[in-house]
mmCIF file of N, CA and C in Angstrom:
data_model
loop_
_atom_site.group_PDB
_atom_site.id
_atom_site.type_symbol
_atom_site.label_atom_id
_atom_site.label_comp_id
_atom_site.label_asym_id
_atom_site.label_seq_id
_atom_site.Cartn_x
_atom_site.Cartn_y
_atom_site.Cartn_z
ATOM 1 N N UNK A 843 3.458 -14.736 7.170
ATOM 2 C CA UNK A 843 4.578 -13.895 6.875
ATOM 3 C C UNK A 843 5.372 -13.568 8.131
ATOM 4 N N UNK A 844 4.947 -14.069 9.208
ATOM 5 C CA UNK A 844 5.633 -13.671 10.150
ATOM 6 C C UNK A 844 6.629 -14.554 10.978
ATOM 7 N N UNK A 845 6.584 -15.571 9.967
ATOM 8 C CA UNK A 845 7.856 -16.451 10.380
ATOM 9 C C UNK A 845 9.361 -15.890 9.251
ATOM 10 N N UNK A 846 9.148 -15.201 8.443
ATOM 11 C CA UNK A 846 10.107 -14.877 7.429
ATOM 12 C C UNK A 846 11.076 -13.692 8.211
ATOM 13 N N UNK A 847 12.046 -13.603 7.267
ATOM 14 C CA UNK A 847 13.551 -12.802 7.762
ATOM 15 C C UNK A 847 12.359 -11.719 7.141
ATOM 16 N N UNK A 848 13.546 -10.383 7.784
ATOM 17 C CA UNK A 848 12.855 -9.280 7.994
ATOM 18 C C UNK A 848 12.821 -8.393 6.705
ATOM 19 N N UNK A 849 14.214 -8.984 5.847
ATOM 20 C CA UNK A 849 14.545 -8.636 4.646
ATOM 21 C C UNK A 849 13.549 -9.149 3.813
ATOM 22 N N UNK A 850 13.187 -10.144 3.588
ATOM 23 C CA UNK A 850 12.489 -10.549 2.632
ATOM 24 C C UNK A 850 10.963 -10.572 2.880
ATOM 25 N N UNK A 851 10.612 -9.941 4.235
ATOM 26 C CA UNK A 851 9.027 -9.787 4.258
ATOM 27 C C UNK A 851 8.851 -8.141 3.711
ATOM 28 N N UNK A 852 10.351 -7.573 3.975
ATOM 29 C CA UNK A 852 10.019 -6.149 3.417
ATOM 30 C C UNK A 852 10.150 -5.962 1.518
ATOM 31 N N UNK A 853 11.116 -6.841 0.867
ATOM 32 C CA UNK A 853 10.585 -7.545 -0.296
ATOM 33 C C UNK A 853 9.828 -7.708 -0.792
ATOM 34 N N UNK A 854 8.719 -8.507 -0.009
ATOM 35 C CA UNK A 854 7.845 -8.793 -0.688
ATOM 36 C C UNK A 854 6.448 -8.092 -0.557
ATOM 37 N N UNK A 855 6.416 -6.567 0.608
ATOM 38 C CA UNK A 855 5.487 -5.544 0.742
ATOM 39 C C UNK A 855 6.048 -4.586 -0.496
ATOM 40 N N UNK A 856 7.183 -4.664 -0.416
ATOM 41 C CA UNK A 856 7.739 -3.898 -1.796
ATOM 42 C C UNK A 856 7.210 -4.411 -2.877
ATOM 43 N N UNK A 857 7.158 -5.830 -3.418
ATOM 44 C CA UNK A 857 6.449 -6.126 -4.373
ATOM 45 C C UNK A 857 5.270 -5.850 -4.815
ATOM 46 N N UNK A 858 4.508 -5.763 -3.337
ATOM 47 C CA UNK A 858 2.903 -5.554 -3.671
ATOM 48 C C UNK A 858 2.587 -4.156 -3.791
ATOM 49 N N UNK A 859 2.850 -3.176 -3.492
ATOM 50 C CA UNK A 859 2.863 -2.159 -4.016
ATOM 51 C C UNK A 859 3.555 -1.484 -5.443
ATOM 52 N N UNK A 860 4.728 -2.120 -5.418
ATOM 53 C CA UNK A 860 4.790 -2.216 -7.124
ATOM 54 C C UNK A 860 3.349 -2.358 -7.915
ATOM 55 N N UNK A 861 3.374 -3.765 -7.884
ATOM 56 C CA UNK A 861 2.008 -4.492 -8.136
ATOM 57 C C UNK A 861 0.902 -3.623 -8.529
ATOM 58 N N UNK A 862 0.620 -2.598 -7.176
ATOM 59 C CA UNK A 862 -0.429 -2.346 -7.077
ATOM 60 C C UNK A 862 -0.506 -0.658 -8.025
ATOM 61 N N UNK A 863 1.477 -0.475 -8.017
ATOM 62 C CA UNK A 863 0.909 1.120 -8.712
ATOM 63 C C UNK A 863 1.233 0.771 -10.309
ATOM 64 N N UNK A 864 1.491 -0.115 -10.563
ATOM 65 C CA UNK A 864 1.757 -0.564 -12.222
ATOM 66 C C UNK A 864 0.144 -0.549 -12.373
ATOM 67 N N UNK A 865 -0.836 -1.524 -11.737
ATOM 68 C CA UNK A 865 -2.090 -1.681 -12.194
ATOM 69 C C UNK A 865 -2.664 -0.591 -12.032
ATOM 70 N N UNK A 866 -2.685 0.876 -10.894
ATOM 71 C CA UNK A 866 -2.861 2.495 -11.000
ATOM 72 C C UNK A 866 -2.643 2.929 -12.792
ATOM 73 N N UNK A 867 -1.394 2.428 -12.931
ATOM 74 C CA UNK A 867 -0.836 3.154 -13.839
ATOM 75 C C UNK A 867 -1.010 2.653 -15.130
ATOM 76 N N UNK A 868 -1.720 1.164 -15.062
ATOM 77 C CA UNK A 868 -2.514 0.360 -16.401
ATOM 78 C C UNK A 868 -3.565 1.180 -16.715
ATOM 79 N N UNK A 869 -4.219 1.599 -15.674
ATOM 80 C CA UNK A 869 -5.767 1.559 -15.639
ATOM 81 C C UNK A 869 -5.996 3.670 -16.350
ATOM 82 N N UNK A 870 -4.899 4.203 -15.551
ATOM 83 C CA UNK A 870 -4.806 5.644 -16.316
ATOM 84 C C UNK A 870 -4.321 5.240 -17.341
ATOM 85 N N UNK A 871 -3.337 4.618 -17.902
ATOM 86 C CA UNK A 871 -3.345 4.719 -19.640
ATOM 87 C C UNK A 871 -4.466 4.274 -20.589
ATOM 88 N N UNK A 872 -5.065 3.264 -19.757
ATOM 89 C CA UNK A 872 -6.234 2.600 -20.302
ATOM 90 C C UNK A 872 -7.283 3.683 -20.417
ATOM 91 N N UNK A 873 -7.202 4.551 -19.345
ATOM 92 C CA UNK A 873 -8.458 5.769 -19.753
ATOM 93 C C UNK A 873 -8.174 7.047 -20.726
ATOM 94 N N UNK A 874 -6.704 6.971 -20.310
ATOM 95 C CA UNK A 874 -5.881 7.908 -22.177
ATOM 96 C C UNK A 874 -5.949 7.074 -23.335
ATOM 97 N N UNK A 875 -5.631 6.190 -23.301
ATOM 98 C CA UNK A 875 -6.257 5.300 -24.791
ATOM 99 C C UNK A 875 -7.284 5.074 -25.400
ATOM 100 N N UNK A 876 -8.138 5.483 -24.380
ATOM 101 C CA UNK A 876 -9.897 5.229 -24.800
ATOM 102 C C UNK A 876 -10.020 6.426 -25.488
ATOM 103 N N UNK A 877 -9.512 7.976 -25.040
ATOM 104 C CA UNK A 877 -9.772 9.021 -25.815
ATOM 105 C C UNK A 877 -8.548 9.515 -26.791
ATOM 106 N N UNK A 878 -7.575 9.022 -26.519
ATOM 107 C CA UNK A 878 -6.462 9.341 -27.837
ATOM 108 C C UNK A 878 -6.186 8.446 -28.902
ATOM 109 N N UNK A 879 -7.045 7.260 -28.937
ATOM 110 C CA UNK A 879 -6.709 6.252 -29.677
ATOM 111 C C UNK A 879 -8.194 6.568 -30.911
ATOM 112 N N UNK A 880 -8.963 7.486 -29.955
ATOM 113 C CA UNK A 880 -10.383 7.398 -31.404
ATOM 114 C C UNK A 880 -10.502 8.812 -31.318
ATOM 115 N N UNK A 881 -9.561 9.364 -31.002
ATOM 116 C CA UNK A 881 -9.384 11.188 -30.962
ATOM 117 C C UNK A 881 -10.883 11.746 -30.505
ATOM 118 N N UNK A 882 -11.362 11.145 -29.447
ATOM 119 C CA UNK A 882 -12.574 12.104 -28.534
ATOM 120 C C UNK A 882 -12.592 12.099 -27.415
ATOM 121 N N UNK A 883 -12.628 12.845 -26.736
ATOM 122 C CA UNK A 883 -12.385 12.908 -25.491
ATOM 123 C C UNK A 883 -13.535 13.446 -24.708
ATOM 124 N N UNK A 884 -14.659 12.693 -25.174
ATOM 125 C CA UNK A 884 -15.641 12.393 -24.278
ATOM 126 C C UNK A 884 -15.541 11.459 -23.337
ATOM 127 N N UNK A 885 -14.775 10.647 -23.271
ATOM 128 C CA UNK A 885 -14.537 9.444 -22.243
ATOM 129 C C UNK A 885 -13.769 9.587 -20.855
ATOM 130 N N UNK A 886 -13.452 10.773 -21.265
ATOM 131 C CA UNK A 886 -12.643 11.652 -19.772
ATOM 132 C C UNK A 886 -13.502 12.016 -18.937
ATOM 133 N N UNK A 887 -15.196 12.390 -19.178
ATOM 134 C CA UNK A 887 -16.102 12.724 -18.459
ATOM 135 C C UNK A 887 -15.622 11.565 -17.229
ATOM 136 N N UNK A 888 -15.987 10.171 -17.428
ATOM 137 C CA UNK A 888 -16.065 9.564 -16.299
ATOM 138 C C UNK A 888 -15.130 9.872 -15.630
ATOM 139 N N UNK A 889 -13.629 10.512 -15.510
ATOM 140 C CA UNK A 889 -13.015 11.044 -14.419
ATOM 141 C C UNK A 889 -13.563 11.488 -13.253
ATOM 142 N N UNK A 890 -14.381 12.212 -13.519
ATOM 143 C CA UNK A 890 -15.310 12.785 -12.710
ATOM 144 C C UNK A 890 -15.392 12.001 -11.663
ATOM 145 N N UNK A 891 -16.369 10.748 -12.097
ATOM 146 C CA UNK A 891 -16.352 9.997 -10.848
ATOM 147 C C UNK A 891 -15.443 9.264 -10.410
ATOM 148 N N UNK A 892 -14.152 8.936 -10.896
ATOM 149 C CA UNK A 892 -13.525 8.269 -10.493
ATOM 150 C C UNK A 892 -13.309 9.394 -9.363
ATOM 151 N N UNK A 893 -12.895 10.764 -9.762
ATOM 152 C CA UNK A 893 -12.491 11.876 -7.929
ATOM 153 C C UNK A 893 -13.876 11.537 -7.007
ATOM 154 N N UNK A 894 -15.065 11.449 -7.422
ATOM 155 C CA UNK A 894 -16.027 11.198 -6.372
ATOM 156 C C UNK A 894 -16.229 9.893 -6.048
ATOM 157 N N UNK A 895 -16.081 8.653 -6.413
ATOM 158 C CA UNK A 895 -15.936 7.249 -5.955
ATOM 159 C C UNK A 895 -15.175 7.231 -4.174
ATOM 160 N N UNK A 896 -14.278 8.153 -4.148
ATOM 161 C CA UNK A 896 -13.874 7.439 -2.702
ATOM 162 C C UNK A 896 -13.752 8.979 -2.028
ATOM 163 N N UNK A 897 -14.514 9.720 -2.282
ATOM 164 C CA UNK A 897 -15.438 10.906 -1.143
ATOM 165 C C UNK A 897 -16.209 10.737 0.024
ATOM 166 N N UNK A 898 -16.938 9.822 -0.407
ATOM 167 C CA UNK A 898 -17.935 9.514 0.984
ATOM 168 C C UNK A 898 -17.123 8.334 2.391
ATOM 169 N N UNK A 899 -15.856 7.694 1.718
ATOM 170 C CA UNK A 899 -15.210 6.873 2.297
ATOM 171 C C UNK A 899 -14.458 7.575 3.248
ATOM 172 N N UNK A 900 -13.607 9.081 2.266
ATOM 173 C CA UNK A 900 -13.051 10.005 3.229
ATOM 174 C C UNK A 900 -13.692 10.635 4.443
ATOM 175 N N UNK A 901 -14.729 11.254 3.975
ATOM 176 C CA UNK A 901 -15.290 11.920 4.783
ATOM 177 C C UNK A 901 -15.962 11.279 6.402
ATOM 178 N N UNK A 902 -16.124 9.705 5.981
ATOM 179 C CA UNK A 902 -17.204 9.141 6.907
ATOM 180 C C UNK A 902 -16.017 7.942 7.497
ATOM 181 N N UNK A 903 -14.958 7.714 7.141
ATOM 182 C CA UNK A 903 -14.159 6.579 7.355
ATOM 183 C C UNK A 903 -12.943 6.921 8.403
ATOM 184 N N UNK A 904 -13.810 7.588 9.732
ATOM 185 C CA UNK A 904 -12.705 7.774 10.056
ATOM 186 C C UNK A 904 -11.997 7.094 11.428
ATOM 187 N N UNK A 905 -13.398 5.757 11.516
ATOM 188 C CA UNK A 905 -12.323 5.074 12.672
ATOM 189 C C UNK A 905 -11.549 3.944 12.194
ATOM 190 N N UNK A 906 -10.683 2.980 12.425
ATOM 191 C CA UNK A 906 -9.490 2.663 12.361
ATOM 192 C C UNK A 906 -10.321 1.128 11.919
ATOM 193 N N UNK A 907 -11.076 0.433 13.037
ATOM 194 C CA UNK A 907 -11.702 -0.323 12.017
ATOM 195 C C UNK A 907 -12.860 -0.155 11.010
ATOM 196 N N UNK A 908 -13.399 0.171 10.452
ATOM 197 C CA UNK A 908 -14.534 0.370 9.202
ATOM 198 C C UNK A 908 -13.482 0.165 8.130
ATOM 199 N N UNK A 909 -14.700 -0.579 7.615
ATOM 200 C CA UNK A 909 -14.011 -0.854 5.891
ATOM 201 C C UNK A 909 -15.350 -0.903 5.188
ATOM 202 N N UNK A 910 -15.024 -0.628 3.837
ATOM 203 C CA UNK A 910 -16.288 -0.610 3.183
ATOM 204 C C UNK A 910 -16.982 -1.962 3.085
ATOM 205 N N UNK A 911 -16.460 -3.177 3.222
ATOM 206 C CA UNK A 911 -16.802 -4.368 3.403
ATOM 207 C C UNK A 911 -17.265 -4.712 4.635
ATOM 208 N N UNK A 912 -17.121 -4.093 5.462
ATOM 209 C CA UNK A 912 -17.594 -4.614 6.926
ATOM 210 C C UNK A 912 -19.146 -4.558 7.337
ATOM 211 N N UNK A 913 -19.790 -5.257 7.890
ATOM 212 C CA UNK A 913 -21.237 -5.185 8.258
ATOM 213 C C UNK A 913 -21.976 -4.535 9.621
ATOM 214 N N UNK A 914 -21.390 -3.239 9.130
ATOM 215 C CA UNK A 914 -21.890 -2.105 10.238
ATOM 216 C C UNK A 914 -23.466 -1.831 9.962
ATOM 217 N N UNK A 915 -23.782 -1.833 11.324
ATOM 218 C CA UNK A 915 -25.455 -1.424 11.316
ATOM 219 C C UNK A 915 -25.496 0.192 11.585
ATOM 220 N N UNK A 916 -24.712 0.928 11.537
ATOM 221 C CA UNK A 916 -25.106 2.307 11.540
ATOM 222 C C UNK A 916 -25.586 3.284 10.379
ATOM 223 N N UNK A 917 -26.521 4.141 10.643
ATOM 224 C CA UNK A 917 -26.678 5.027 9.274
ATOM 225 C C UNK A 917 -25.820 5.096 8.638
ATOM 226 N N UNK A 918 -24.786 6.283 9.044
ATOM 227 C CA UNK A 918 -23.320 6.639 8.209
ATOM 228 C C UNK A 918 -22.704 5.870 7.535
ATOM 229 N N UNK A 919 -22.709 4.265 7.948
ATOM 230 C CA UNK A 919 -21.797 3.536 7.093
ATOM 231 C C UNK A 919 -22.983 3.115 6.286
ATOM 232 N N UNK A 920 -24.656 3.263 6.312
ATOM 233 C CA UNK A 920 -24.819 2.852 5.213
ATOM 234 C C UNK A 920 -25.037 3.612 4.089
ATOM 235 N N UNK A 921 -24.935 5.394 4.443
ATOM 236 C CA UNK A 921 -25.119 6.294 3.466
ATOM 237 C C UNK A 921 -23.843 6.499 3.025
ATOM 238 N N UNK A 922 -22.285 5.663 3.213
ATOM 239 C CA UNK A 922 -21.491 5.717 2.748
ATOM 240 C C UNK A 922 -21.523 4.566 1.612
ATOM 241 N N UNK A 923 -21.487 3.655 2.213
ATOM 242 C CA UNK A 923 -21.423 2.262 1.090
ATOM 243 C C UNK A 923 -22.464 2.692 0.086
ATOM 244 N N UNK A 924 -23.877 3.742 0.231
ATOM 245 C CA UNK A 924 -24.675 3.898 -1.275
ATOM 246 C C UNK A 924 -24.133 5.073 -1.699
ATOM 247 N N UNK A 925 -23.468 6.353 -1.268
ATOM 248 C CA UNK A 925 -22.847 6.499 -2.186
ATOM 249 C C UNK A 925 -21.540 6.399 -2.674
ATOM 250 N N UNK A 926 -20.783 5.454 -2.459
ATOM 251 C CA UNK A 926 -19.876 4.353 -3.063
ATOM 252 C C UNK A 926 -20.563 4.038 -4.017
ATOM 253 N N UNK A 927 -21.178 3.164 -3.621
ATOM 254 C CA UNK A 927 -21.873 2.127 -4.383
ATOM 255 C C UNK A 927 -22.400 3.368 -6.118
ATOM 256 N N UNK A 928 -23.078 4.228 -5.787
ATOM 257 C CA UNK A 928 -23.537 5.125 -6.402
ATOM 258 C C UNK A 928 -22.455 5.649 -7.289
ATOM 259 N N UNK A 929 -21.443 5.946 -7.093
ATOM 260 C CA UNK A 929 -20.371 6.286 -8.000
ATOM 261 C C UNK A 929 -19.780 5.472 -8.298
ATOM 262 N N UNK A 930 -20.175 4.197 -8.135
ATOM 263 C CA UNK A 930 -19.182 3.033 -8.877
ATOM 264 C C UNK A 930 -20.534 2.461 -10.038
ATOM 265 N N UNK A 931 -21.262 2.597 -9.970
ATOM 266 C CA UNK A 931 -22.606 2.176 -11.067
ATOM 267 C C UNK A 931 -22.455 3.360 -11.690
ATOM 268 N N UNK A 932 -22.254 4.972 -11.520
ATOM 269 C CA UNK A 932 -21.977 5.751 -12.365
ATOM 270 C C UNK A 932 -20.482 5.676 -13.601
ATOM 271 N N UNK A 933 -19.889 5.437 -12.778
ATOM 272 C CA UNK A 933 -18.316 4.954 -13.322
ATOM 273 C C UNK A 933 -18.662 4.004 -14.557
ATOM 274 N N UNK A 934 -19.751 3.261 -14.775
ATOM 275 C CA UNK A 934 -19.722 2.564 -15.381
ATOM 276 C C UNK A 934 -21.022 3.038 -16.476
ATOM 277 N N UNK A 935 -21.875 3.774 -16.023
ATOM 278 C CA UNK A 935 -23.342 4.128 -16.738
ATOM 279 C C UNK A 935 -22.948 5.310 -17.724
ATOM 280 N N UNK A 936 -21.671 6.169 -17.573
ATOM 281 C CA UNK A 936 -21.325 6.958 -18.144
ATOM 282 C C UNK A 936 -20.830 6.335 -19.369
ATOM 283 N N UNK A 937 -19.742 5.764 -19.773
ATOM 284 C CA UNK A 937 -19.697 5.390 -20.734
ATOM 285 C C UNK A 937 -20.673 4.651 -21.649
ATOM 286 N N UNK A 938 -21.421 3.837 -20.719
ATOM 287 C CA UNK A 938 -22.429 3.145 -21.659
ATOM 288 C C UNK A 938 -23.485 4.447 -22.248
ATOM 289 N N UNK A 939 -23.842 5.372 -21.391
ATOM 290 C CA UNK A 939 -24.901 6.534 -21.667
ATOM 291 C C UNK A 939 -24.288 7.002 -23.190
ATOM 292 N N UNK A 940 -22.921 7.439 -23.624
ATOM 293 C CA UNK A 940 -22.081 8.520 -24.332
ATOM 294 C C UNK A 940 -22.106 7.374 -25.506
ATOM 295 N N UNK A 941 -21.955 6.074 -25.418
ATOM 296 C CA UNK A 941 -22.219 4.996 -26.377
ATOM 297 C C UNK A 941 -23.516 5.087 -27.086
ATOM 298 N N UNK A 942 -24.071 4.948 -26.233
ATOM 299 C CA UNK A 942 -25.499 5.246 -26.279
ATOM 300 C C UNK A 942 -25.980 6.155 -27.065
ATOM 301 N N UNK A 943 -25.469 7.376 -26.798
ATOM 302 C CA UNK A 943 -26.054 8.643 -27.394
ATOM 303 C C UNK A 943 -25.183 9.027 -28.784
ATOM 304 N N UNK A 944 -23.653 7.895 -29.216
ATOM 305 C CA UNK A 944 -23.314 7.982 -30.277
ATOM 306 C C UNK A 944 -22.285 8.974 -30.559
ATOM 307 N N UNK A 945 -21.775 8.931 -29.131
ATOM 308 C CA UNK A 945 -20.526 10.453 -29.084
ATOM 309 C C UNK A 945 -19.184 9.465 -29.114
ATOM 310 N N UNK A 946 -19.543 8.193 -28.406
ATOM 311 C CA UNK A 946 -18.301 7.097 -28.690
ATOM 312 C C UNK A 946 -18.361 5.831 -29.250
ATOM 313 N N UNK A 947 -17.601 5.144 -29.937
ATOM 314 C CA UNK A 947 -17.697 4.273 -30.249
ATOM 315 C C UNK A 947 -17.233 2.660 -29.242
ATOM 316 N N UNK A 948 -17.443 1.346 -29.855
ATOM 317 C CA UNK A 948 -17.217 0.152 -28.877
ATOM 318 C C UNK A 948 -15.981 0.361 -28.531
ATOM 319 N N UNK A 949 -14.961 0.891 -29.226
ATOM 320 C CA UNK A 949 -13.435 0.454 -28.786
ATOM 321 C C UNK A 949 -13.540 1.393 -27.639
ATOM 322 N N UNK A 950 -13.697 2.603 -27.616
ATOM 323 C CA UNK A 950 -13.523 3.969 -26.563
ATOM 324 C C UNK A 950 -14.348 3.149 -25.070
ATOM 325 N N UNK A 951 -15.595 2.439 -25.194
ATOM 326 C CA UNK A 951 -15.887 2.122 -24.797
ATOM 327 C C UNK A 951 -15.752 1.136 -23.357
ATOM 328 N N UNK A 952 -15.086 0.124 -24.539
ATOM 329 C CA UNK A 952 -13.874 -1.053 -23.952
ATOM 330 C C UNK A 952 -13.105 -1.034 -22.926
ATOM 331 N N UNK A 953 -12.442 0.389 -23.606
ATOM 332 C CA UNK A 953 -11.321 0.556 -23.304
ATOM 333 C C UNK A 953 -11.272 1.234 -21.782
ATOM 334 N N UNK A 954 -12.675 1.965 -21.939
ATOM 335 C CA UNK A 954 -12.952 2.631 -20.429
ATOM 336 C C UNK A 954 -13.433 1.908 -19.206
ATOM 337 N N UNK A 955 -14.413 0.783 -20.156
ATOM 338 C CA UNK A 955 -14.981 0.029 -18.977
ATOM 339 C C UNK A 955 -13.803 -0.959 -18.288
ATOM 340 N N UNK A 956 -12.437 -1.210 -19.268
ATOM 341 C CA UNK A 956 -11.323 -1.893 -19.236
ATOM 342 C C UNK A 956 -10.747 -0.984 -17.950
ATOM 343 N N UNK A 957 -10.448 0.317 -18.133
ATOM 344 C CA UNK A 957 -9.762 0.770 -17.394
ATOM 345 C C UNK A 957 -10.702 0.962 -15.857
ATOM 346 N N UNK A 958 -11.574 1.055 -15.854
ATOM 347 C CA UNK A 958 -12.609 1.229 -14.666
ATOM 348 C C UNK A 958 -12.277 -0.507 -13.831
ATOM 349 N N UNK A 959 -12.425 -1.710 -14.263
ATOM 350 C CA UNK A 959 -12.368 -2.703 -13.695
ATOM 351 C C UNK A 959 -10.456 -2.968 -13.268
ATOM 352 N N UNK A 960 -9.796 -2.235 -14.078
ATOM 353 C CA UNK A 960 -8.727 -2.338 -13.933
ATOM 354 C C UNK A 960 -8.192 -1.592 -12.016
ATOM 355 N N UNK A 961 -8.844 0.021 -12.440
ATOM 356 C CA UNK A 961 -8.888 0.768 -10.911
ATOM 357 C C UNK A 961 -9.578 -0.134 -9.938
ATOM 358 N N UNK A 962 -10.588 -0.833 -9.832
ATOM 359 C CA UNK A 962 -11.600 -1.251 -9.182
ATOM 360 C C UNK A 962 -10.053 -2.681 -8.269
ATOM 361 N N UNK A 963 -9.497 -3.027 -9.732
ATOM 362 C CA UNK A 963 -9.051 -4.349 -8.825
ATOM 363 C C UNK A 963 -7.879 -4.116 -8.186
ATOM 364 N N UNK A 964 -7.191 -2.943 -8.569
ATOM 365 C CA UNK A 964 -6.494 -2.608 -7.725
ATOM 366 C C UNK A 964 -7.071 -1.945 -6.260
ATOM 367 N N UNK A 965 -7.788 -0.983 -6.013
ATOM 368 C CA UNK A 965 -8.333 -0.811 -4.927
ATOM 369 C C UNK A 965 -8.896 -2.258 -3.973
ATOM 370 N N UNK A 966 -8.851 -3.309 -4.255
ATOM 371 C CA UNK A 966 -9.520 -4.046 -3.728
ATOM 372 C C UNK A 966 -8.170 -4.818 -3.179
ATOM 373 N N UNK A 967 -7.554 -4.698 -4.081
ATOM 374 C CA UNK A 967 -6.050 -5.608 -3.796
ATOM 375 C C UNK A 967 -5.337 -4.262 -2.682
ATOM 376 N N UNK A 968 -5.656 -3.330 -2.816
ATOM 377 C CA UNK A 968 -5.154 -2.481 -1.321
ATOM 378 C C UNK A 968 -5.832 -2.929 -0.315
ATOM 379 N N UNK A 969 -6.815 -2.906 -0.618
ATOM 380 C CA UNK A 969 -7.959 -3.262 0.584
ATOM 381 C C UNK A 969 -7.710 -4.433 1.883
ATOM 382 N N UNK A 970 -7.141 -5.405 0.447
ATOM 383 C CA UNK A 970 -6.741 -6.560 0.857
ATOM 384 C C UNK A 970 -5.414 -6.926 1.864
ATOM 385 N N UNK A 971 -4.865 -5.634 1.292
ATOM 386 C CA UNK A 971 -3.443 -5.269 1.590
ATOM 387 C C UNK A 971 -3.297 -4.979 3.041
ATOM 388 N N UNK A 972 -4.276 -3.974 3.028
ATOM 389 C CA UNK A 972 -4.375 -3.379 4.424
ATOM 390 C C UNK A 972 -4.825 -3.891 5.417
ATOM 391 N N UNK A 973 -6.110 -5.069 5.281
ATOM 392 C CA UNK A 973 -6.430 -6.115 6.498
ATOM 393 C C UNK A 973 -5.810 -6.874 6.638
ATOM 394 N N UNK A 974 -3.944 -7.125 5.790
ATOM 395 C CA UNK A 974 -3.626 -8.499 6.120
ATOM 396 C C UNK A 974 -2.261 -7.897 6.909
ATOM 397 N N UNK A 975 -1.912 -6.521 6.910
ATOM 398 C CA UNK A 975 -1.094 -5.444 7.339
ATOM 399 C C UNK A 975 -1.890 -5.857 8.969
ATOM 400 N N UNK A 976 -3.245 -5.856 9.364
ATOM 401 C CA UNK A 976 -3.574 -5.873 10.680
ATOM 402 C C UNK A 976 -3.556 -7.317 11.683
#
C-alpha cells in the first residue's frame, strides 16, 4: 500500500473500517434477533461476557507491542490470553447451558452463537488491521 496515491490509500482504510463497523453492527442485531425474534430474553445474559472478553487485554496490554497472538513468555501475558481465552469459551457455553436447561430454543440459539462468531471475526479483522497499520 505504500506505493499508492495518498487519496486512495486513505479510501481504502476508510473502507475497512466501514467493513469492520457494519460487521459490529451485524453481530448486535444478530444478538437482538436471537431475543426479539422468540420473545425471551434470556440470550442477553451472554452480554455479559461479551463486556468481560476484552478486560484482561485492557488492563494487562499496555505496551505497544503485545498482541494477544504474540508468543510472550511472561506470566501476565499468560494470565491474560486464559482469561481471554476464558470469556470467549464462556461466550459460547452460555447459550449452549440456557439451551440446555430449556429457557431457549435452536433458533435463539443460532442466532447467538451466529452473532458471537460474527463479533469474534470482526475483532480479528481489527487485529489484522492494526499489524498491517505497523
Amino acid at each position: 500500500m505504500s506505493d499508492l496515491p495518498g487519496h486512495i490509500a486513505s479510501c481504502l482504510n476508510t473502507g475497512k473500517l466501514a467493513l469492520l463497523a457494519l460487521l459490529v453492527a451485524g453481530g448486535i442485531v444478530l444478538q437482538i434477533l436471537a431475543c426479539a425474534l422468540y420473545d425471551n430474553w434470556w440470550p442477553m445474559l451472554s452480554v455479559i461476557m461479551y463486556f468481560l472478553l476484552p478486560l484482561p487485554l485492557l488492563c494487562s496490554g499496555g505496551s505497544d507491542d503485545y498482541s494477544l497472538l504474540s508468543e510472550s513468555d511472561g506470566s501476565w501475558a499468560n494470565v491474560t490470553k486464559f482469561l481471554t481465552g476464558a470469556s470467549a469459551i464462556g461466550s459460547i457455553a452460555i447459550p449452549a447451558i440456557l439451551k440446555h436447561g430449556g429457557l431457549i430454543g435452536w433458533g435463539a440459539m443460532t442466532m447467538e452463537l451466529g452473532s458471537f462468531f460474527v463479533l469474534v471475526f470482526a475483532i480479528m479483522c481489527f487485529m489484522c488491521m492494526t499489524n498491517d497499520d505497523n
